[in-house]
Amino acid sequence: MSDEPKPTEQETEHKRTAVALVGCGTAGGAHAITVSRHETAELVACTDIDGAKARELAAGHGARAVDTLDELVAAGPRVVVVAAGPAEQPGIVRRLVELGFRGGVLCEKPLALSLAEARETVRYAADHGVTLAVNHQRRFGAPFVRALELLRDGRVGAPVRIEAFGPKGTLLDWGPHWIDFARMVVDDDPVTWVDGLADFTEPQAHAGLRLEGHALITWEHAGGVRGVLETRRTPLGQPLVRMWGTGGAIEIGCVVSDGDGGWRPGPGLRVVDGSVETDADIESPLAATQWLRSLDELIRALDEGRQPAHDAARATAALEICLAGYRAALGGGRQRLPLDPEYSLREGVAAGGPDAG
Ligand SMILES: NC(=O)c1ccc[n+]([C@@H]2O[C@H](COP(=O)([O-])OP(=O)(O)OC[C@H]3O[C@@H](n4cnc5c(N)ncnc54)[C@H](O)[C@@H]3O)[C@@H](O)[C@H]2O)c1
């Protein structure tokens, strides 16, 4: 038997992280499951403008469904997860802060529909001592972490090009994840310009907007590394991310057709550098454990009084590249950064996309 003293009830209580959830849709459901898997977190309250969704989610997770943000804050959460989409999130974060919430907020990506809104949200949260993170959970995935280690070890030489692909989705949906990772590859080397194409003839709905069926954007970092990101309705059977170096390439998560018009992620990691080495046993590039690490990173950051690795200021830099891609694609031509912070995707899409708005 261990001589370690057992924690008192009070100490156990102190370790518990009360979490509340705003937005009980698809992402909200995944967050509720994530909270239930976390060692110390516990879902105490959830809310949605559609009360039935909140009640259903609450019932499945032993939490309380509440009608207002006032009641949500009154439930005493240390962390609030906001998964309501970019049009709503800035207003929700501001209201939480106004109501006196002073813990950590994990917002879904993208944080907002314009840089001005995103930056104002970051500033307002910081000014009031609220730690704001954005759920760029891919950065915590084992294949991504391993790929960066291999790159830093010089396995494929110096990086020259990053290619990313988003199957069944839009630039606004996949872009924040892949651009966040691309920025990690080049140690946040700033982007100088972004160009793009988008086709709206077969639009896809995302975050309350009618967005493109196909987009292709490209950008350049100050040091010369190029980025390319393609998103489309149908999978192409290509890796989710490929990092080209001067001596080879590292591929993350090949997309494999399921033979029924759908797709699933294939082997997690492949290095092509004269030889070919595949790590098929590594965790899936889309593993649910990434969500758990994302929540855990925010809780640890709060415990340690530091900024989380996925803090909202970083996320805003990835958002800028997505928004610049849309502006270029919607007729603005190549965008030299910094992007006009007032450029809003809602207005941009409404003005530039047929049938959009
Ligand atoms: N990180 C990821 O991998 C990931 C995965 C899925 C979705 N997302 C992101 O999550 C966000 C939501 O996407 P979704 O697919 O869950 O959408 P969804 O429509 O399924 O869910 C959004 C929910 O928010 C609710 N809502 C909207 N405004 C609200 C408000 N003011 N207060 C309370 N509730 C409100 C809606 O009623 C809805 O139930 C999007 O930005 C999306 O990109 C991220």
mmCIF file of C-alpha atoms and ligand atoms in Angstrom:
data_model
loop_
_atom_site.group_PDB
_atom_site.id
_atom_site.type_symbol
_atom_site.label_atom_id
_atom_site.label_comp_id
_atom_site.label_asym_id
_atom_site.label_seq_id
_atom_site.Cartn_x
_atom_site.Cartn_y
_atom_site.Cartn_z
ATOM 1 C CA MET A 1 0.000 0.000 0.000
ATOM 2 C CA SER A 2 1.194 3.485 -0.749
ATOM 3 C CA ASP A 3 2.070 5.826 2.126
ATOM 4 C CA GLU A 4 0.778 8.714 0.034
ATOM 5 C CA PRO A 5 -1.936 10.533 1.944
ATOM 6 C CA LYS A 6 -5.330 10.332 0.275
ATOM 7 C CA PRO A 7 -6.573 13.708 -1.042
ATOM 8 C CA THR A 8 -9.198 15.245 1.179
ATOM 9 C CA GLU A 9 -12.649 15.795 -0.277
ATOM 10 C CA GLN A 10 -11.831 19.492 -0.496
ATOM 11 C CA GLU A 11 -8.667 18.807 -2.529
ATOM 12 C CA THR A 12 -10.532 16.485 -4.877
ATOM 13 C CA GLU A 13 -13.176 19.152 -5.339
ATOM 14 C CA HIS A 14 -10.446 21.702 -6.121
ATOM 15 C CA LYS A 15 -9.105 19.476 -8.911
ATOM 16 C CA ARG A 16 -12.463 19.255 -10.587
ATOM 17 C CA THR A 17 -12.833 21.501 -13.626
ATOM 18 C CA ALA A 18 -16.408 22.602 -14.146
ATOM 19 C CA VAL A 19 -17.082 23.089 -17.856
ATOM 20 C CA ALA A 20 -20.069 24.760 -19.498
ATOM 21 C CA LEU A 21 -21.022 24.569 -23.153
ATOM 22 C CA VAL A 22 -22.625 27.139 -25.468
ATOM 23 C CA GLY A 23 -23.875 25.629 -28.727
ATOM 24 C CA CYS A 24 -25.082 22.033 -28.681
ATOM 25 C CA GLY A 25 -24.816 21.096 -32.363
ATOM 26 C CA THR A 26 -22.294 18.798 -34.041
ATOM 27 C CA ALA A 27 -19.159 20.322 -32.529
ATOM 28 C CA GLY A 28 -20.909 20.883 -29.193
ATOM 29 C CA GLY A 29 -21.754 17.185 -29.052
ATOM 30 C CA ALA A 30 -18.112 16.262 -29.668
ATOM 31 C CA HIS A 31 -17.024 18.655 -26.917
ATOM 32 C CA ALA A 32 -19.506 17.128 -24.460
ATOM 33 C CA ILE A 33 -18.041 13.662 -25.144
ATOM 34 C CA THR A 34 -14.536 15.125 -24.797
ATOM 35 C CA VAL A 35 -15.359 16.626 -21.397
ATOM 36 C CA SER A 36 -16.700 13.258 -20.246
ATOM 37 C CA ARG A 37 -13.379 11.638 -21.223
ATOM 38 C CA HIS A 38 -11.203 14.188 -19.439
ATOM 39 C CA GLU A 39 -9.691 13.215 -16.129
ATOM 40 C CA THR A 40 -10.839 16.233 -14.146
ATOM 41 C CA ALA A 41 -13.425 17.971 -16.298
ATOM 42 C CA GLU A 42 -17.137 17.754 -15.711
ATOM 43 C CA LEU A 43 -19.932 19.243 -17.794
ATOM 44 C CA VAL A 44 -22.098 21.290 -15.455
ATOM 45 C CA ALA A 45 -24.314 23.291 -17.811
ATOM 46 C CA CYS A 46 -25.106 23.768 -21.455
ATOM 47 C CA THR A 47 -27.204 26.134 -23.510
ATOM 48 C CA ASP A 48 -28.353 26.595 -27.090
ATOM 49 C CA ILE A 49 -30.753 28.996 -28.771
ATOM 50 C CA ASP A 50 -32.566 25.777 -29.638
ATOM 51 C CA GLY A 51 -33.518 24.715 -26.122
ATOM 52 C CA ALA A 52 -34.401 21.165 -27.175
ATOM 53 C CA LYS A 53 -30.807 20.558 -28.316
ATOM 54 C CA ALA A 54 -29.451 21.792 -24.997
ATOM 55 C CA ARG A 55 -31.859 19.604 -23.031
ATOM 56 C CA GLU A 56 -30.996 16.517 -25.059
ATOM 57 C CA LEU A 57 -27.261 17.023 -24.670
ATOM 58 C CA ALA A 58 -27.569 17.859 -20.974
ATOM 59 C CA ALA A 59 -29.638 14.741 -20.333
ATOM 60 C CA GLY A 60 -27.021 12.552 -22.021
ATOM 61 C CA HIS A 61 -24.170 13.998 -19.942
ATOM 62 C CA GLY A 62 -25.650 14.545 -16.500
ATOM 63 C CA ALA A 63 -25.507 18.323 -16.943
ATOM 64 C CA ARG A 64 -28.110 21.059 -16.549
ATOM 65 C CA ALA A 65 -29.669 22.738 -19.587
ATOM 66 C CA VAL A 66 -30.047 26.472 -19.056
ATOM 67 C CA ASP A 67 -31.816 29.115 -21.135
ATOM 68 C CA THR A 68 -29.454 32.070 -20.762
ATOM 69 C CA LEU A 69 -25.774 32.903 -20.512
ATOM 70 C CA ASP A 70 -26.489 34.497 -17.115
ATOM 71 C CA GLU A 71 -27.586 31.114 -15.775
ATOM 72 C CA LEU A 72 -24.639 29.437 -17.465
ATOM 73 C CA VAL A 73 -22.143 31.735 -15.734
ATOM 74 C CA ALA A 74 -24.039 31.345 -12.457
ATOM 75 C CA ALA A 75 -23.361 27.577 -12.684
ATOM 76 C CA GLY A 76 -19.731 28.490 -11.864
ATOM 77 C CA PRO A 77 -17.742 27.025 -14.783
ATOM 78 C CA ARG A 78 -13.967 27.379 -14.897
ATOM 79 C CA VAL A 79 -13.997 26.686 -18.644
ATOM 80 C CA VAL A 80 -16.683 27.598 -21.165
ATOM 81 C CA VAL A 81 -16.634 25.874 -24.546
ATOM 82 C CA VAL A 82 -18.269 28.020 -27.246
ATOM 83 C CA ALA A 83 -19.272 26.015 -30.322
ATOM 84 C CA ALA A 84 -21.854 28.234 -31.975
ATOM 85 C CA GLY A 85 -20.020 29.252 -35.166
ATOM 86 C CA PRO A 86 -18.003 32.336 -36.148
ATOM 87 C CA ALA A 87 -20.942 34.697 -36.631
ATOM 88 C CA GLU A 88 -22.077 34.213 -33.025
ATOM 89 C CA GLN A 89 -18.910 33.537 -31.049
ATOM 90 C CA PRO A 90 -17.522 37.094 -30.636
ATOM 91 C CA GLY A 91 -20.835 38.277 -29.145
ATOM 92 C CA ILE A 92 -21.062 35.244 -26.859
ATOM 93 C CA VAL A 93 -17.503 35.690 -25.536
ATOM 94 C CA ARG A 94 -18.121 39.393 -24.873
ATOM 95 C CA ARG A 95 -21.358 38.617 -23.020
ATOM 96 C CA LEU A 96 -19.664 35.940 -20.885
ATOM 97 C CA VAL A 97 -17.015 38.456 -19.869
ATOM 98 C CA GLU A 98 -19.620 41.156 -19.197
ATOM 99 C CA LEU A 99 -21.404 38.689 -16.927
ATOM 100 C CA GLY A 100 -18.238 38.354 -14.883
ATOM 101 C CA PHE A 101 -16.875 35.056 -16.219
ATOM 102 C CA ARG A 102 -13.095 34.979 -15.619
ATOM 103 C CA GLY A 103 -11.834 31.520 -16.572
ATOM 104 C CA GLY A 104 -10.834 29.920 -19.852
ATOM 105 C CA VAL A 105 -12.854 29.913 -23.070
ATOM 106 C CA LEU A 106 -12.370 27.329 -25.785
ATOM 107 C CA CYS A 107 -14.001 28.693 -28.936
ATOM 108 C CA GLU A 108 -14.588 26.732 -32.078
ATOM 109 C CA LYS A 109 -12.724 27.665 -35.217
ATOM 110 C CA PRO A 110 -12.978 30.019 -36.926
ATOM 111 C CA LEU A 111 -13.282 32.503 -34.106
ATOM 112 C CA ALA A 112 -15.051 35.182 -36.174
ATOM 113 C CA LEU A 113 -15.946 36.278 -39.702
ATOM 114 C CA SER A 114 -13.561 39.249 -39.805
ATOM 115 C CA LEU A 115 -10.142 40.039 -38.394
ATOM 116 C CA ALA A 116 -11.495 43.143 -36.664
ATOM 117 C CA GLU A 117 -14.048 41.064 -34.747
ATOM 118 C CA ALA A 118 -11.527 38.343 -33.950
ATOM 119 C CA ARG A 119 -8.925 40.848 -32.667
ATOM 120 C CA GLU A 120 -11.488 42.759 -30.629
ATOM 121 C CA THR A 121 -12.589 39.473 -29.037
ATOM 122 C CA VAL A 122 -8.988 38.562 -28.213
ATOM 123 C CA ARG A 123 -8.323 42.014 -26.772
ATOM 124 C CA TYR A 124 -11.510 42.156 -24.725
ATOM 125 C CA ALA A 125 -10.901 38.707 -23.224
ATOM 126 C CA ALA A 126 -7.248 39.512 -22.412
ATOM 127 C CA ASP A 127 -8.136 42.878 -20.850
ATOM 128 C CA HIS A 128 -10.457 41.059 -18.439
ATOM 129 C CA GLY A 129 -8.109 38.220 -17.565
ATOM 130 C CA VAL A 130 -9.959 35.591 -19.615
ATOM 131 C CA THR A 131 -7.791 32.978 -21.347
ATOM 132 C CA LEU A 132 -9.109 32.467 -24.868
ATOM 133 C CA ALA A 133 -8.161 29.447 -26.987
ATOM 134 C CA VAL A 134 -9.436 28.261 -30.364
ATOM 135 C CA ASN A 135 -10.054 24.589 -31.006
ATOM 136 C CA HIS A 136 -7.289 23.993 -33.544
ATOM 137 C CA GLN A 137 -7.043 20.459 -32.228
ATOM 138 C CA ARG A 138 -5.224 18.989 -35.245
ATOM 139 C CA ARG A 139 -1.984 20.549 -33.979
ATOM 140 C CA PHE A 140 -2.148 18.097 -31.043
ATOM 141 C CA GLY A 141 -2.501 15.007 -33.256
ATOM 142 C CA ALA A 142 0.285 12.418 -33.054
ATOM 143 C CA PRO A 143 1.000 12.347 -36.835
ATOM 144 C CA PHE A 144 1.315 16.136 -36.886
ATOM 145 C CA VAL A 145 3.604 16.249 -33.867
ATOM 146 C CA ARG A 146 5.738 13.407 -35.302
ATOM 147 C CA ALA A 147 5.897 15.042 -38.757
ATOM 148 C CA LEU A 148 7.234 18.237 -37.201
ATOM 149 C CA GLU A 149 9.854 16.240 -35.251
ATOM 150 C CA LEU A 150 10.991 14.534 -38.466
ATOM 151 C CA LEU A 151 11.176 17.873 -40.232
ATOM 152 C CA ARG A 152 13.157 19.487 -37.401
ATOM 153 C CA ASP A 153 15.527 16.483 -37.479
ATOM 154 C CA GLY A 154 16.264 17.345 -41.121
ATOM 155 C CA ARG A 155 14.761 14.116 -42.441
ATOM 156 C CA VAL A 156 13.503 15.762 -45.675
ATOM 157 C CA GLY A 157 15.761 18.825 -45.719
ATOM 158 C CA ALA A 158 14.569 22.400 -45.452
ATOM 159 C CA PRO A 159 10.834 23.021 -45.998
ATOM 160 C CA VAL A 160 9.930 24.464 -49.390
ATOM 161 C CA ARG A 161 6.220 23.827 -49.858
ATOM 162 C CA ILE A 162 3.205 22.795 -47.794
ATOM 163 C CA GLU A 163 0.170 21.274 -49.466
ATOM 164 C CA ALA A 164 -3.075 20.653 -47.618
ATOM 165 C CA PHE A 165 -6.406 19.206 -48.599
ATOM 166 C CA GLY A 166 -9.884 19.407 -47.074
ATOM 167 C CA PRO A 167 -12.296 16.749 -48.299
ATOM 168 C CA LYS A 168 -16.037 17.395 -48.022
ATOM 169 C CA GLY A 169 -15.754 20.891 -46.670
ATOM 170 C CA THR A 170 -14.888 24.498 -47.297
ATOM 171 C CA LEU A 171 -11.953 26.822 -46.903
ATOM 172 C CA LEU A 172 -13.615 28.319 -43.813
ATOM 173 C CA ASP A 173 -14.006 24.842 -42.325
ATOM 174 C CA TRP A 174 -10.648 23.120 -43.004
ATOM 175 C CA GLY A 175 -8.552 26.208 -43.639
ATOM 176 C CA PRO A 176 -8.044 27.282 -40.010
ATOM 177 C CA HIS A 177 -6.723 23.809 -39.058
ATOM 178 C CA TRP A 178 -4.340 23.359 -41.960
ATOM 179 C CA ILE A 179 -3.051 26.923 -42.024
ATOM 180 C CA ASP A 180 -2.441 26.780 -38.277
ATOM 181 C CA PHE A 181 -0.317 23.692 -38.879
ATOM 182 C CA ALA A 182 1.432 25.236 -41.917
ATOM 183 C CA ARG A 183 2.437 28.177 -39.713
ATOM 184 C CA MET A 184 3.945 25.736 -37.212
ATOM 185 C CA VAL A 185 6.040 24.192 -40.001
ATOM 186 C CA VAL A 186 7.674 27.561 -40.739
ATOM 187 C CA ASP A 187 7.874 28.756 -37.112
ATOM 188 C CA ASP A 188 5.171 31.394 -37.731
ATOM 189 C CA ASP A 189 7.124 33.021 -40.564
ATOM 190 C CA PRO A 190 4.690 35.760 -41.705
ATOM 191 C CA VAL A 191 2.703 35.385 -44.906
ATOM 192 C CA THR A 192 3.294 38.094 -47.501
ATOM 193 C CA TRP A 193 0.516 37.367 -50.010
ATOM 194 C CA VAL A 194 -2.474 35.071 -50.601
ATOM 195 C CA ASP A 195 -4.184 34.235 -53.897
ATOM 196 C CA GLY A 196 -7.244 32.108 -54.489
ATOM 197 C CA LEU A 197 -10.034 30.652 -56.618
ATOM 198 C CA ALA A 198 -13.467 29.544 -55.462
ATOM 199 C CA ASP A 199 -16.453 28.116 -57.290
ATOM 200 C CA PHE A 200 -19.936 28.709 -55.883
ATOM 201 C CA THR A 201 -21.988 26.862 -58.508
ATOM 202 C CA GLU A 202 -22.511 23.938 -56.117
ATOM 203 C CA PRO A 203 -22.405 25.700 -52.763
ATOM 204 C CA GLN A 204 -21.937 24.027 -49.407
ATOM 205 C CA ALA A 205 -23.552 25.241 -46.196
ATOM 206 C CA HIS A 206 -21.195 25.973 -43.344
ATOM 207 C CA ALA A 207 -21.527 28.108 -40.225
ATOM 208 C CA GLY A 208 -24.772 29.647 -41.459
ATOM 209 C CA LEU A 209 -23.197 30.745 -44.763
ATOM 210 C CA ARG A 210 -23.560 29.352 -48.267
ATOM 211 C CA LEU A 211 -19.945 28.806 -49.159
ATOM 212 C CA GLU A 212 -18.046 27.430 -52.118
ATOM 213 C CA GLY A 213 -18.123 23.869 -53.428
ATOM 214 C CA HIS A 214 -14.447 24.061 -54.384
ATOM 215 C CA ALA A 215 -11.633 26.401 -53.345
ATOM 216 C CA LEU A 216 -7.938 26.547 -54.067
ATOM 217 C CA ILE A 217 -5.724 29.068 -52.351
ATOM 218 C CA THR A 218 -2.000 29.605 -52.393
ATOM 219 C CA TRP A 219 0.240 31.805 -50.267
ATOM 220 C CA GLU A 220 3.895 32.641 -49.652
ATOM 221 C CA HIS A 221 5.787 33.071 -46.399
ATOM 222 C CA ALA A 222 8.422 35.811 -46.093
ATOM 223 C CA GLY A 223 11.202 33.216 -46.187
ATOM 224 C CA GLY A 224 9.921 31.838 -49.516
ATOM 225 C CA VAL A 225 8.027 28.695 -48.418
ATOM 226 C CA ARG A 226 4.823 28.301 -50.445
ATOM 227 C CA GLY A 227 1.497 26.995 -49.204
ATOM 228 C CA VAL A 228 -1.351 25.453 -51.204
ATOM 229 C CA LEU A 229 -4.747 24.455 -49.807
ATOM 230 C CA GLU A 230 -7.593 22.840 -51.724
ATOM 231 C CA THR A 231 -11.033 22.117 -50.313
ATOM 232 C CA ARG A 232 -13.884 20.470 -52.201
ATOM 233 C CA ARG A 233 -17.081 18.512 -51.876
ATOM 234 C CA THR A 234 -15.597 15.208 -52.950
ATOM 235 C CA PRO A 235 -12.405 13.504 -51.751
ATOM 236 C CA LEU A 236 -9.518 13.127 -54.165
ATOM 237 C CA GLY A 237 -7.664 10.300 -52.454
ATOM 238 C CA GLN A 238 -4.718 12.506 -51.578
ATOM 239 C CA PRO A 239 -2.937 13.098 -48.243
ATOM 240 C CA LEU A 240 -4.471 15.629 -45.902
ATOM 241 C CA VAL A 241 -1.119 17.405 -45.593
ATOM 242 C CA ARG A 242 2.126 17.023 -47.533
ATOM 243 C CA MET A 243 5.250 18.918 -46.474
ATOM 244 C CA TRP A 244 7.859 19.138 -49.211
ATOM 245 C CA GLY A 245 11.447 19.592 -48.175
ATOM 246 C CA THR A 246 14.577 19.973 -50.293
ATOM 247 C CA GLY A 247 15.235 16.243 -49.775
ATOM 248 C CA GLY A 248 11.810 14.583 -49.823
ATOM 249 C CA ALA A 249 8.293 14.831 -48.473
ATOM 250 C CA ILE A 250 6.304 13.924 -45.373
ATOM 251 C CA GLU A 251 2.675 13.020 -45.903
ATOM 252 C CA ILE A 252 0.038 13.002 -43.185
ATOM 253 C CA GLY A 253 -3.140 11.002 -43.409
ATOM 254 C CA CYS A 254 -3.775 9.727 -46.899
ATOM 255 C CA VAL A 255 -7.464 9.877 -47.769
ATOM 256 C CA VAL A 256 -8.754 6.509 -48.894
ATOM 257 C CA SER A 257 -12.046 6.027 -50.766
ATOM 258 C CA ASP A 258 -14.545 3.837 -48.903
ATOM 259 C CA GLY A 259 -15.853 2.600 -52.269
ATOM 260 C CA ASP A 260 -19.222 4.240 -51.627
ATOM 261 C CA GLY A 261 -18.480 7.818 -52.661
ATOM 262 C CA GLY A 262 -17.143 8.582 -49.180
ATOM 263 C CA TRP A 263 -13.676 8.535 -47.695
ATOM 264 C CA ARG A 264 -11.762 7.655 -44.612
ATOM 265 C CA PRO A 265 -8.298 8.633 -43.465
ATOM 266 C CA GLY A 266 -5.621 6.145 -44.526
ATOM 267 C CA PRO A 267 -2.173 5.509 -42.985
ATOM 268 C CA GLY A 268 -1.253 8.259 -40.550
ATOM 269 C CA LEU A 269 2.243 9.142 -41.721
ATOM 270 C CA ARG A 270 4.506 8.465 -44.703
ATOM 271 C CA VAL A 271 8.023 9.732 -45.354
ATOM 272 C CA VAL A 272 9.301 9.741 -48.941
ATOM 273 C CA ASP A 273 13.009 10.560 -49.082
ATOM 274 C CA GLY A 274 14.653 8.110 -51.454
ATOM 275 C CA SER A 275 13.140 5.308 -49.433
ATOM 276 C CA VAL A 276 9.482 5.168 -48.417
ATOM 277 C CA GLU A 277 8.589 4.662 -44.769
ATOM 278 C CA THR A 278 4.989 4.350 -43.705
ATOM 279 C CA ASP A 279 3.738 4.480 -40.139
ATOM 280 C CA ALA A 280 0.258 3.014 -40.405
ATOM 281 C CA ASP A 281 -0.005 2.358 -36.662
ATOM 282 C CA ILE A 282 0.276 5.953 -35.612
ATOM 283 C CA GLU A 283 -2.974 7.480 -34.332
ATOM 284 C CA SER A 284 -5.424 8.669 -37.014
ATOM 285 C CA PRO A 285 -4.844 12.258 -38.185
ATOM 286 C CA LEU A 286 -8.495 12.904 -37.300
ATOM 287 C CA ALA A 287 -8.457 11.102 -33.911
ATOM 288 C CA ALA A 288 -10.867 12.194 -31.186
ATOM 289 C CA THR A 289 -7.935 12.294 -28.743
ATOM 290 C CA GLN A 290 -6.940 15.604 -30.369
ATOM 291 C CA TRP A 291 -10.094 17.188 -28.893
ATOM 292 C CA LEU A 292 -9.125 15.856 -25.479
ATOM 293 C CA ARG A 293 -5.600 17.298 -25.766
ATOM 294 C CA SER A 294 -7.052 20.626 -26.876
ATOM 295 C CA LEU A 295 -9.274 20.856 -23.773
ATOM 296 C CA ASP A 296 -6.478 19.576 -21.561
ATOM 297 C CA GLU A 297 -4.030 22.174 -22.895
ATOM 298 C CA LEU A 298 -6.439 24.967 -21.935
ATOM 299 C CA ILE A 299 -6.960 23.532 -18.439
ATOM 300 C CA ARG A 300 -3.204 23.136 -17.930
ATOM 301 C CA ALA A 301 -2.580 26.667 -19.177
ATOM 302 C CA LEU A 302 -5.094 27.958 -16.609
ATOM 303 C CA ASP A 303 -3.428 25.893 -13.866
ATOM 304 C CA GLU A 304 0.010 27.180 -14.830
ATOM 305 C CA GLY A 305 -1.013 30.791 -15.494
ATOM 306 C CA ARG A 306 0.262 30.814 -19.076
ATOM 307 C CA GLN A 307 -1.160 31.169 -22.565
ATOM 308 C CA PRO A 308 -2.295 27.903 -24.192
ATOM 309 C CA ALA A 309 -0.518 26.651 -27.341
ATOM 310 C CA HIS A 310 -3.723 27.231 -29.329
ATOM 311 C CA ASP A 311 -4.355 30.730 -28.009
ATOM 312 C CA ALA A 312 -6.752 32.906 -29.941
ATOM 313 C CA ALA A 313 -4.140 35.447 -31.070
ATOM 314 C CA ARG A 314 -2.323 32.647 -32.944
ATOM 315 C CA ALA A 315 -5.599 31.419 -34.380
ATOM 316 C CA THR A 316 -6.307 34.896 -35.718
ATOM 317 C CA ALA A 317 -3.174 34.718 -37.868
ATOM 318 C CA ALA A 318 -4.519 31.551 -39.548
ATOM 319 C CA LEU A 319 -7.925 33.187 -39.983
ATOM 320 C CA GLU A 320 -6.288 36.112 -41.807
ATOM 321 C CA ILE A 321 -4.951 33.761 -44.500
ATOM 322 C CA CYS A 322 -8.381 32.105 -44.987
ATOM 323 C CA LEU A 323 -10.150 35.435 -45.245
ATOM 324 C CA ALA A 324 -7.529 36.755 -47.659
ATOM 325 C CA GLY A 325 -8.060 33.606 -49.759
ATOM 326 C CA TYR A 326 -11.793 34.314 -49.973
ATOM 327 C CA ARG A 327 -11.198 37.956 -50.826
ATOM 328 C CA ALA A 328 -8.774 37.003 -53.593
ATOM 329 C CA ALA A 329 -11.168 34.348 -54.927
ATOM 330 C CA LEU A 330 -14.155 36.690 -54.851
ATOM 331 C CA GLY A 331 -12.537 39.061 -57.314
ATOM 332 C CA GLY A 332 -10.062 40.934 -55.161
ATOM 333 C CA GLY A 333 -7.023 39.372 -56.849
ATOM 334 C CA ARG A 334 -3.799 38.618 -55.001
ATOM 335 C CA GLN A 335 -3.986 39.964 -51.438
ATOM 336 C CA ARG A 336 -0.851 41.517 -50.014
ATOM 337 C CA LEU A 337 -0.960 41.113 -46.254
ATOM 338 C CA PRO A 338 -1.845 42.581 -43.830
ATOM 339 C CA LEU A 339 -5.470 42.112 -44.831
ATOM 340 C CA ASP A 340 -7.933 44.945 -44.268
ATOM 341 C CA PRO A 341 -9.222 43.968 -40.808
ATOM 342 C CA GLU A 342 -12.738 45.158 -41.661
ATOM 343 C CA TYR A 343 -13.090 42.646 -44.507
ATOM 344 C CA SER A 344 -15.929 40.396 -43.347
ATOM 345 C CA LEU A 345 -16.642 37.041 -44.875
ATOM 346 C CA ARG A 346 -20.373 37.467 -44.488
ATOM 347 C CA GLU A 347 -20.363 40.605 -46.607
ATOM 348 C CA GLY A 348 -17.645 39.240 -48.885
ATOM 349 C CA VAL A 349 -19.610 36.110 -49.679
ATOM 350 C CA ALA A 350 -22.896 37.977 -50.005
ATOM 351 C CA ALA A 351 -21.273 40.388 -52.458
ATOM 352 C CA GLY A 352 -19.213 37.941 -54.443
ATOM 353 C CA GLY A 353 -20.799 34.515 -54.457
ATOM 354 C CA PRO A 354 -23.756 33.693 -56.695
ATOM 355 C CA ASP A 355 -26.707 32.536 -54.570
ATOM 356 C CA ALA A 356 -24.697 33.330 -51.465
ATOM 357 C CA GLY A 357 -25.932 35.166 -48.411
HETATM 358 N N1 LIG B 1 -12.724 21.719 -34.511
HETATM 359 C C1 LIG B 1 -13.359 20.935 -35.359
HETATM 360 O O1 LIG B 1 -12.830 19.950 -35.868
HETATM 361 C C2 LIG B 1 -14.793 21.248 -35.694
HETATM 362 C C3 LIG B 1 -15.673 20.238 -36.085
HETATM 363 C C4 LIG B 1 -16.981 20.592 -36.369
HETATM 364 C C5 LIG B 1 -17.403 21.928 -36.313
HETATM 365 N N2 LIG B 1 -16.489 22.867 -35.946
HETATM 366 C C6 LIG B 1 -16.859 24.286 -35.873
HETATM 367 O O2 LIG B 1 -17.857 24.461 -34.868
HETATM 368 C C7 LIG B 1 -18.729 25.528 -35.225
HETATM 369 C C8 LIG B 1 -20.158 24.997 -35.135
HETATM 370 O O3 LIG B 1 -20.308 23.995 -36.131
HETATM 371 P P1 LIG B 1 -21.391 22.837 -35.978
HETATM 372 O O4 LIG B 1 -21.143 21.919 -37.122
HETATM 373 O O5 LIG B 1 -21.402 22.310 -34.612
HETATM 374 O O6 LIG B 1 -22.732 23.663 -36.241
HETATM 375 P P2 LIG B 1 -24.162 23.267 -35.724
HETATM 376 O O7 LIG B 1 -25.103 24.126 -36.513
HETATM 377 O O8 LIG B 1 -24.357 21.807 -35.727
HETATM 378 O O9 LIG B 1 -24.153 23.743 -34.195
HETATM 379 C C9 LIG B 1 -24.118 25.090 -33.804
HETATM 380 C C10 LIG B 1 -25.078 25.223 -32.630
HETATM 381 O O10 LIG B 1 -24.937 26.510 -32.054
HETATM 382 C C11 LIG B 1 -26.231 26.973 -31.712
HETATM 383 N N3 LIG B 1 -26.183 28.426 -31.602
HETATM 384 C C12 LIG B 1 -26.083 29.339 -32.595
HETATM 385 N N4 LIG B 1 -26.063 30.579 -32.094
HETATM 386 C C13 LIG B 1 -26.128 30.441 -30.743
HETATM 387 C C14 LIG B 1 -26.157 31.368 -29.679
HETATM 388 N N5 LIG B 1 -26.080 32.693 -29.905
HETATM 389 N N6 LIG B 1 -26.238 30.886 -28.427
HETATM 390 C C15 LIG B 1 -26.334 29.557 -28.193
HETATM 391 N N7 LIG B 1 -26.322 28.634 -29.175
HETATM 392 C C16 LIG B 1 -26.216 29.082 -30.431
HETATM 393 C C17 LIG B 1 -27.122 26.467 -32.826
HETATM 394 O O11 LIG B 1 -28.502 26.449 -32.460
HETATM 395 C C18 LIG B 1 -26.546 25.076 -33.048
HETATM 396 O O12 LIG B 1 -27.177 24.115 -32.235
HETATM 397 C C19 LIG B 1 -18.332 25.963 -36.642
HETATM 398 O O13 LIG B 1 -17.585 27.129 -36.557
HETATM 399 C C20 LIG B 1 -17.498 24.806 -37.154
HETATM 400 O O14 LIG B 1 -16.500 25.182 -38.066
HETATM 401 C C21 LIG B 1 -15.219 22.550 -35.622
#
